[in-house]
Amino acid sequence: MKKVILLVVALAVVALAYVTVQSVLAPVSFDKKQKEIEAVLQKQLKKIASYEDAYKSVYNKYANKEELTAFLTNGRIFYIRAEGDYTSDMRDKGLSEEDAARQGLIRRDTIWVSAKDSLLKDGTDITKLFTIPNNPDSSIQVVASFIKQEVGDTEIEVPVFQASASYYSYLLPLGNERRIKEKVEAANAKTNAFAGLRVGSLSEVKTNGNWE
């Protein structure tokens, strides 16, 4: 009987030790996997931000997900082919850059090219651009809007965008909802923080990521 009791106690000790070790290792493993997923997501979000800049250069506003997809699939962007330098001597003579171009002193041509051929030439697959890497059923959210800003005595509308992936969208597949809840609560406790990854903002003019 004593041997049975000792065996039960020993098993209980082993089980307790296992639970204790797991309680320490589980968050460490979770955080490691989170960093790996976020490294991929950050690259996706930075790409989206660069595509948004290209869209804005053409339309003077930012795009939502559908508009950006259409732009990257069938849209066009332009670049300026420059020949000759606009010099201080031209400026001193009262010539603007446009005047110099009209007189043939310099050349400035607007060249239109396919957005797809130019922006996606690195092999980016537009069908996967917005997909959460470890959760195909979820996707990066993209919202475009305008905010009002005062410039002198004038109030103008300035275009803004935000592309984001919430903690829940890419951490839920890892399990450990308690750990996810802790991270969400920690982010929500900070002013203007976002519980996840995002580039841009809908409340201020910025295009960088919240991890930078």
PDB file of C-alpha atoms in Angstrom:
ATOM      1  CA  MET A   1       0.000   0.000   0.000  1.00  0.00           C
ATOM      2  CA  LYS A   2       2.829   2.306   0.918  1.00  0.00           C
ATOM      3  CA  LYS A   3       4.456   1.647  -2.453  1.00  0.00           C
ATOM      4  CA  VAL A   4       1.221   2.535  -4.215  1.00  0.00           C
ATOM      5  CA  ILE A   5       0.957   5.789  -2.286  1.00  0.00           C
ATOM      6  CA  LEU A   6       4.584   6.636  -3.060  1.00  0.00           C
ATOM      7  CA  LEU A   7       3.987   5.915  -6.742  1.00  0.00           C
ATOM      8  CA  VAL A   8       0.908   8.155  -6.799  1.00  0.00           C
ATOM      9  CA  VAL A   9       2.839  10.934  -5.064  1.00  0.00           C
ATOM     10  CA  ALA A  10       5.728  10.543  -7.489  1.00  0.00           C
ATOM     11  CA  LEU A  11       3.382  10.740 -10.488  1.00  0.00           C
ATOM     12  CA  ALA A  12       1.717  13.787  -8.985  1.00  0.00           C
ATOM     13  CA  VAL A  13       5.102  15.466  -8.537  1.00  0.00           C
ATOM     14  CA  VAL A  14       6.061  14.678 -12.137  1.00  0.00           C
ATOM     15  CA  ALA A  15       2.714  15.962 -13.394  1.00  0.00           C
ATOM     16  CA  LEU A  16       3.074  19.160 -11.359  1.00  0.00           C
ATOM     17  CA  ALA A  17       6.605  19.651 -12.645  1.00  0.00           C
ATOM     18  CA  TYR A  18       5.399  19.154 -16.223  1.00  0.00           C
ATOM     19  CA  VAL A  19       2.587  21.667 -15.787  1.00  0.00           C
ATOM     20  CA  THR A  20       4.998  24.155 -14.223  1.00  0.00           C
ATOM     21  CA  VAL A  21       7.514  23.807 -17.058  1.00  0.00           C
ATOM     22  CA  GLN A  22       4.777  24.079 -19.675  1.00  0.00           C
ATOM     23  CA  SER A  23       3.401  27.227 -18.032  1.00  0.00           C
ATOM     24  CA  VAL A  24       6.820  28.787 -18.562  1.00  0.00           C
ATOM     25  CA  LEU A  25       7.618  27.367 -21.995  1.00  0.00           C
ATOM     26  CA  ALA A  26       4.181  27.858 -23.595  1.00  0.00           C
ATOM     27  CA  PRO A  27       4.284  31.698 -23.569  1.00  0.00           C
ATOM     28  CA  VAL A  28       7.892  31.631 -24.820  1.00  0.00           C
ATOM     29  CA  SER A  29       6.952  29.323 -27.700  1.00  0.00           C
ATOM     30  CA  PHE A  30       3.858  31.399 -28.436  1.00  0.00           C
ATOM     31  CA  ASP A  31       5.842  34.647 -28.581  1.00  0.00           C
ATOM     32  CA  LYS A  32       8.433  33.057 -30.870  1.00  0.00           C
ATOM     33  CA  LYS A  33       5.757  31.935 -33.337  1.00  0.00           C
ATOM     34  CA  GLN A  34       4.129  35.368 -33.121  1.00  0.00           C
ATOM     35  CA  LYS A  35       7.381  37.054 -34.163  1.00  0.00           C
ATOM     36  CA  GLU A  36       7.752  34.700 -37.125  1.00  0.00           C
ATOM     37  CA  ILE A  37       4.236  35.445 -38.360  1.00  0.00           C
ATOM     38  CA  GLU A  38       4.599  39.172 -37.786  1.00  0.00           C
ATOM     39  CA  ALA A  39       7.832  39.280 -39.809  1.00  0.00           C
ATOM     40  CA  VAL A  40       5.862  38.078 -42.837  1.00  0.00           C
ATOM     41  CA  LEU A  41       2.907  40.359 -42.124  1.00  0.00           C
ATOM     42  CA  GLN A  42       5.126  43.409 -41.764  1.00  0.00           C
ATOM     43  CA  LYS A  43       6.524  42.852 -45.260  1.00  0.00           C
ATOM     44  CA  GLN A  44       2.989  42.524 -46.643  1.00  0.00           C
ATOM     45  CA  LEU A  45       1.853  45.705 -44.927  1.00  0.00           C
ATOM     46  CA  LYS A  46       4.887  47.670 -46.162  1.00  0.00           C
ATOM     47  CA  LYS A  47       4.148  46.495 -49.698  1.00  0.00           C
ATOM     48  CA  ILE A  48       0.551  47.614 -49.385  1.00  0.00           C
ATOM     49  CA  ALA A  49       1.753  51.016 -48.141  1.00  0.00           C
ATOM     50  CA  SER A  50       4.034  51.393 -51.183  1.00  0.00           C
ATOM     51  CA  TYR A  51       1.174  50.448 -53.516  1.00  0.00           C
ATOM     52  CA  GLU A  52      -1.040  52.996 -51.753  1.00  0.00           C
ATOM     53  CA  ASP A  53       1.581  55.675 -52.435  1.00  0.00           C
ATOM     54  CA  ALA A  54       1.597  54.707 -56.114  1.00  0.00           C
ATOM     55  CA  TYR A  55      -2.206  54.864 -56.235  1.00  0.00           C
ATOM     56  CA  LYS A  56      -2.190  58.293 -54.575  1.00  0.00           C
ATOM     57  CA  SER A  57       0.347  59.622 -57.099  1.00  0.00           C
ATOM     58  CA  VAL A  58      -2.238  58.958 -59.822  1.00  0.00           C
ATOM     59  CA  TYR A  59      -5.569  59.689 -58.109  1.00  0.00           C
ATOM     60  CA  ASN A  60      -4.522  62.059 -55.301  1.00  0.00           C
ATOM     61  CA  LYS A  61      -6.256  59.852 -52.740  1.00  0.00           C
ATOM     62  CA  TYR A  62      -5.756  56.440 -51.179  1.00  0.00           C
ATOM     63  CA  ALA A  63      -7.589  53.240 -52.066  1.00  0.00           C
ATOM     64  CA  ASN A  64      -9.640  50.661 -50.229  1.00  0.00           C
ATOM     65  CA  LYS A  65      -8.892  46.994 -50.821  1.00  0.00           C
ATOM     66  CA  GLU A  66     -11.114  46.648 -53.890  1.00  0.00           C
ATOM     67  CA  GLU A  67      -9.797  49.819 -55.513  1.00  0.00           C
ATOM     68  CA  LEU A  68      -6.190  48.864 -54.837  1.00  0.00           C
ATOM     69  CA  THR A  69      -6.711  45.382 -56.286  1.00  0.00           C
ATOM     70  CA  ALA A  70      -8.256  46.828 -59.444  1.00  0.00           C
ATOM     71  CA  PHE A  71      -5.406  49.328 -59.734  1.00  0.00           C
ATOM     72  CA  LEU A  72      -2.722  46.656 -59.407  1.00  0.00           C
ATOM     73  CA  THR A  73      -4.545  44.427 -61.889  1.00  0.00           C
ATOM     74  CA  ASN A  74      -5.543  46.853 -64.641  1.00  0.00           C
ATOM     75  CA  GLY A  75      -4.326  50.336 -63.654  1.00  0.00           C
ATOM     76  CA  ARG A  76      -1.468  52.495 -64.886  1.00  0.00           C
ATOM     77  CA  ILE A  77       1.179  54.620 -63.201  1.00  0.00           C
ATOM     78  CA  PHE A  78       3.448  57.263 -64.638  1.00  0.00           C
ATOM     79  CA  TYR A  79       6.998  58.399 -64.267  1.00  0.00           C
ATOM     80  CA  ILE A  80       8.788  61.466 -65.625  1.00  0.00           C
ATOM     81  CA  ARG A  81      11.602  60.888 -68.109  1.00  0.00           C
ATOM     82  CA  ALA A  82      14.032  63.753 -67.641  1.00  0.00           C
ATOM     83  CA  GLU A  83      16.723  64.889 -70.071  1.00  0.00           C
ATOM     84  CA  GLY A  84      18.834  67.918 -69.254  1.00  0.00           C
ATOM     85  CA  ASP A  85      19.140  69.847 -66.002  1.00  0.00           C
ATOM     86  CA  TYR A  86      17.108  72.827 -64.887  1.00  0.00           C
ATOM     87  CA  THR A  87      19.943  75.175 -63.955  1.00  0.00           C
ATOM     88  CA  SER A  88      20.276  78.245 -61.751  1.00  0.00           C
ATOM     89  CA  ASP A  89      21.156  80.214 -64.920  1.00  0.00           C
ATOM     90  CA  MET A  90      17.733  79.363 -66.376  1.00  0.00           C
ATOM     91  CA  ARG A  91      16.123  80.391 -63.100  1.00  0.00           C
ATOM     92  CA  ASP A  92      18.048  83.694 -63.084  1.00  0.00           C
ATOM     93  CA  LYS A  93      16.729  84.397 -66.566  1.00  0.00           C
ATOM     94  CA  GLY A  94      13.183  84.032 -65.259  1.00  0.00           C
ATOM     95  CA  LEU A  95      12.537  80.679 -66.868  1.00  0.00           C
ATOM     96  CA  SER A  96      10.476  78.145 -64.996  1.00  0.00           C
ATOM     97  CA  GLU A  97      11.145  74.449 -65.558  1.00  0.00           C
ATOM     98  CA  GLU A  98       8.038  74.342 -67.763  1.00  0.00           C
ATOM     99  CA  ASP A  99       9.348  77.314 -69.804  1.00  0.00           C
ATOM    100  CA  ALA A 100      12.707  75.606 -70.277  1.00  0.00           C
ATOM    101  CA  ALA A 101      10.936  72.448 -71.452  1.00  0.00           C
ATOM    102  CA  ARG A 102       8.777  74.382 -73.921  1.00  0.00           C
ATOM    103  CA  GLN A 103      11.895  76.054 -75.350  1.00  0.00           C
ATOM    104  CA  GLY A 104      13.603  72.712 -75.771  1.00  0.00           C
ATOM    105  CA  LEU A 105      16.364  73.466 -73.268  1.00  0.00           C
ATOM    106  CA  ILE A 106      15.377  70.436 -71.226  1.00  0.00           C
ATOM    107  CA  ARG A 107      13.011  67.562 -71.791  1.00  0.00           C
ATOM    108  CA  ARG A 108      10.345  66.247 -69.435  1.00  0.00           C
ATOM    109  CA  ASP A 109       8.099  63.468 -70.733  1.00  0.00           C
ATOM    110  CA  THR A 110       5.361  61.688 -68.817  1.00  0.00           C
ATOM    111  CA  ILE A 111       5.530  57.955 -69.484  1.00  0.00           C
ATOM    112  CA  TRP A 112       2.527  55.767 -68.556  1.00  0.00           C
ATOM    113  CA  VAL A 113       3.124  52.094 -67.809  1.00  0.00           C
ATOM    114  CA  SER A 114       1.119  49.163 -66.478  1.00  0.00           C
ATOM    115  CA  ALA A 115       0.875  49.216 -62.676  1.00  0.00           C
ATOM    116  CA  LYS A 116       0.981  45.407 -62.674  1.00  0.00           C
ATOM    117  CA  ASP A 117       4.159  45.202 -64.758  1.00  0.00           C
ATOM    118  CA  SER A 118       5.879  47.936 -62.780  1.00  0.00           C
ATOM    119  CA  LEU A 119       4.799  47.326 -59.176  1.00  0.00           C
ATOM    120  CA  LEU A 120       4.435  43.533 -59.165  1.00  0.00           C
ATOM    121  CA  LYS A 121       7.563  42.690 -61.144  1.00  0.00           C
ATOM    122  CA  ASP A 122       9.111  41.157 -58.013  1.00  0.00           C
ATOM    123  CA  GLY A 123       6.634  38.286 -58.344  1.00  0.00           C
ATOM    124  CA  THR A 124       4.086  39.472 -55.778  1.00  0.00           C
ATOM    125  CA  ASP A 125       0.837  37.500 -56.136  1.00  0.00           C
ATOM    126  CA  ILE A 126      -2.034  39.957 -55.854  1.00  0.00           C
ATOM    127  CA  THR A 127      -4.403  37.140 -54.869  1.00  0.00           C
ATOM    128  CA  LYS A 128      -2.327  36.508 -51.723  1.00  0.00           C
ATOM    129  CA  LEU A 129      -1.351  40.081 -50.885  1.00  0.00           C
ATOM    130  CA  PHE A 130      -4.101  40.602 -48.306  1.00  0.00           C
ATOM    131  CA  THR A 131      -4.215  37.054 -46.908  1.00  0.00           C
ATOM    132  CA  ILE A 132      -3.081  36.440 -43.320  1.00  0.00           C
ATOM    133  CA  PRO A 133      -0.138  34.009 -43.782  1.00  0.00           C
ATOM    134  CA  ASN A 134      -1.191  31.437 -41.163  1.00  0.00           C
ATOM    135  CA  ASN A 135      -4.941  32.016 -41.470  1.00  0.00           C
ATOM    136  CA  PRO A 136      -6.273  31.862 -45.062  1.00  0.00           C
ATOM    137  CA  ASP A 137      -9.812  32.503 -43.820  1.00  0.00           C
ATOM    138  CA  SER A 138      -8.835  35.957 -42.570  1.00  0.00           C
ATOM    139  CA  SER A 139      -7.375  38.942 -44.379  1.00  0.00           C
ATOM    140  CA  ILE A 140      -5.661  42.275 -43.942  1.00  0.00           C
ATOM    141  CA  GLN A 141      -8.180  45.105 -43.665  1.00  0.00           C
ATOM    142  CA  VAL A 142      -7.633  48.190 -45.834  1.00  0.00           C
ATOM    143  CA  VAL A 143      -9.594  51.404 -45.308  1.00  0.00           C
ATOM    144  CA  ALA A 144      -9.167  54.757 -47.084  1.00  0.00           C
ATOM    145  CA  SER A 145     -10.605  58.056 -45.901  1.00  0.00           C
ATOM    146  CA  PHE A 146      -9.953  61.790 -45.453  1.00  0.00           C
ATOM    147  CA  ILE A 147      -9.242  63.887 -42.388  1.00  0.00           C
ATOM    148  CA  LYS A 148      -9.532  67.643 -42.014  1.00  0.00           C
ATOM    149  CA  GLN A 149      -6.466  69.774 -41.384  1.00  0.00           C
ATOM    150  CA  GLU A 150      -6.033  73.497 -41.026  1.00  0.00           C
ATOM    151  CA  VAL A 151      -3.556  75.210 -43.325  1.00  0.00           C
ATOM    152  CA  GLY A 152      -3.434  78.842 -42.340  1.00  0.00           C
ATOM    153  CA  ASP A 153      -7.027  80.082 -42.369  1.00  0.00           C
ATOM    154  CA  THR A 154      -8.159  77.264 -44.640  1.00  0.00           C
ATOM    155  CA  GLU A 155      -9.421  73.834 -43.695  1.00  0.00           C
ATOM    156  CA  ILE A 156      -8.535  71.129 -46.205  1.00  0.00           C
ATOM    157  CA  GLU A 157      -9.250  67.422 -46.505  1.00  0.00           C
ATOM    158  CA  VAL A 158      -6.163  65.227 -46.504  1.00  0.00           C
ATOM    159  CA  PRO A 159      -6.270  61.607 -47.724  1.00  0.00           C
ATOM    160  CA  VAL A 160      -5.322  58.855 -45.269  1.00  0.00           C
ATOM    161  CA  PHE A 161      -5.377  55.066 -45.232  1.00  0.00           C
ATOM    162  CA  GLN A 162      -4.897  52.208 -42.822  1.00  0.00           C
ATOM    163  CA  ALA A 163      -3.985  48.590 -43.553  1.00  0.00           C
ATOM    164  CA  SER A 164      -4.185  46.352 -40.501  1.00  0.00           C
ATOM    165  CA  ALA A 165      -4.188  42.831 -39.105  1.00  0.00           C
ATOM    166  CA  SER A 166      -5.560  42.350 -35.593  1.00  0.00           C
ATOM    167  CA  TYR A 167      -4.005  40.012 -33.041  1.00  0.00           C
ATOM    168  CA  TYR A 168      -7.059  37.792 -33.253  1.00  0.00           C
ATOM    169  CA  SER A 169      -6.744  37.453 -37.034  1.00  0.00           C
ATOM    170  CA  TYR A 170      -3.272  35.914 -36.896  1.00  0.00           C
ATOM    171  CA  LEU A 171      -2.813  34.662 -33.332  1.00  0.00           C
ATOM    172  CA  LEU A 172      -5.986  32.611 -32.860  1.00  0.00           C
ATOM    173  CA  PRO A 173      -4.613  29.716 -34.971  1.00  0.00           C
ATOM    174  CA  LEU A 174      -1.816  29.399 -32.403  1.00  0.00           C
ATOM    175  CA  GLY A 175      -4.280  28.652 -29.622  1.00  0.00           C
ATOM    176  CA  ASN A 176      -3.640  30.008 -26.112  1.00  0.00           C
ATOM    177  CA  GLU A 177      -6.529  32.479 -26.023  1.00  0.00           C
ATOM    178  CA  ARG A 178      -5.447  33.610 -22.581  1.00  0.00           C
ATOM    179  CA  ARG A 179      -2.130  34.845 -23.991  1.00  0.00           C
ATOM    180  CA  ILE A 180      -3.928  36.601 -26.848  1.00  0.00           C
ATOM    181  CA  LYS A 181      -6.287  38.302 -24.405  1.00  0.00           C
ATOM    182  CA  GLU A 182      -3.318  39.545 -22.387  1.00  0.00           C
ATOM    183  CA  LYS A 183      -1.756  41.082 -25.488  1.00  0.00           C
ATOM    184  CA  VAL A 184      -5.008  42.713 -26.578  1.00  0.00           C
ATOM    185  CA  GLU A 185      -5.600  44.175 -23.130  1.00  0.00           C
ATOM    186  CA  ALA A 186      -2.024  45.498 -22.987  1.00  0.00           C
ATOM    187  CA  ALA A 187      -2.450  47.235 -26.348  1.00  0.00           C
ATOM    188  CA  ASN A 188      -5.860  48.674 -25.444  1.00  0.00           C
ATOM    189  CA  ALA A 189      -4.386  50.155 -22.271  1.00  0.00           C
ATOM    190  CA  LYS A 190      -2.102  52.397 -24.352  1.00  0.00           C
ATOM    191  CA  THR A 191      -3.277  55.635 -25.955  1.00  0.00           C
ATOM    192  CA  ASN A 192      -3.858  55.360 -29.720  1.00  0.00           C
ATOM    193  CA  ALA A 193      -2.389  51.852 -29.754  1.00  0.00           C
ATOM    194  CA  PHE A 194      -3.655  49.097 -32.028  1.00  0.00           C
ATOM    195  CA  ALA A 195      -4.037  45.473 -30.939  1.00  0.00           C
ATOM    196  CA  GLY A 196      -2.103  44.015 -33.850  1.00  0.00           C
ATOM    197  CA  LEU A 197      -0.084  45.329 -36.783  1.00  0.00           C
ATOM    198  CA  ARG A 198      -0.969  48.265 -38.984  1.00  0.00           C
ATOM    199  CA  VAL A 199       0.480  50.775 -41.416  1.00  0.00           C
ATOM    200  CA  GLY A 200      -0.990  54.216 -41.863  1.00  0.00           C
ATOM    201  CA  SER A 201      -3.682  55.760 -39.717  1.00  0.00           C
ATOM    202  CA  LEU A 202      -7.229  57.056 -40.049  1.00  0.00           C
ATOM    203  CA  SER A 203      -6.664  59.830 -37.505  1.00  0.00           C
ATOM    204  CA  GLU A 204      -3.320  61.297 -38.584  1.00  0.00           C
ATOM    205  CA  VAL A 205      -1.216  61.617 -41.725  1.00  0.00           C
ATOM    206  CA  LYS A 206       1.301  58.779 -41.647  1.00  0.00           C
ATOM    207  CA  THR A 207       2.257  55.774 -43.762  1.00  0.00           C
ATOM    208  CA  ASN A 208       4.708  53.952 -41.493  1.00  0.00           C
ATOM    209  CA  GLY A 209       4.009  50.837 -39.405  1.00  0.00           C
ATOM    210  CA  ASN A 210       3.174  50.770 -35.709  1.00  0.00           C
ATOM    211  CA  TRP A 211       6.136  48.430 -35.118  1.00  0.00           C
ATOM    212  CA  GLU A 212       8.671  50.958 -36.499  1.00  0.00           C
TER     213      GLU A 212
END
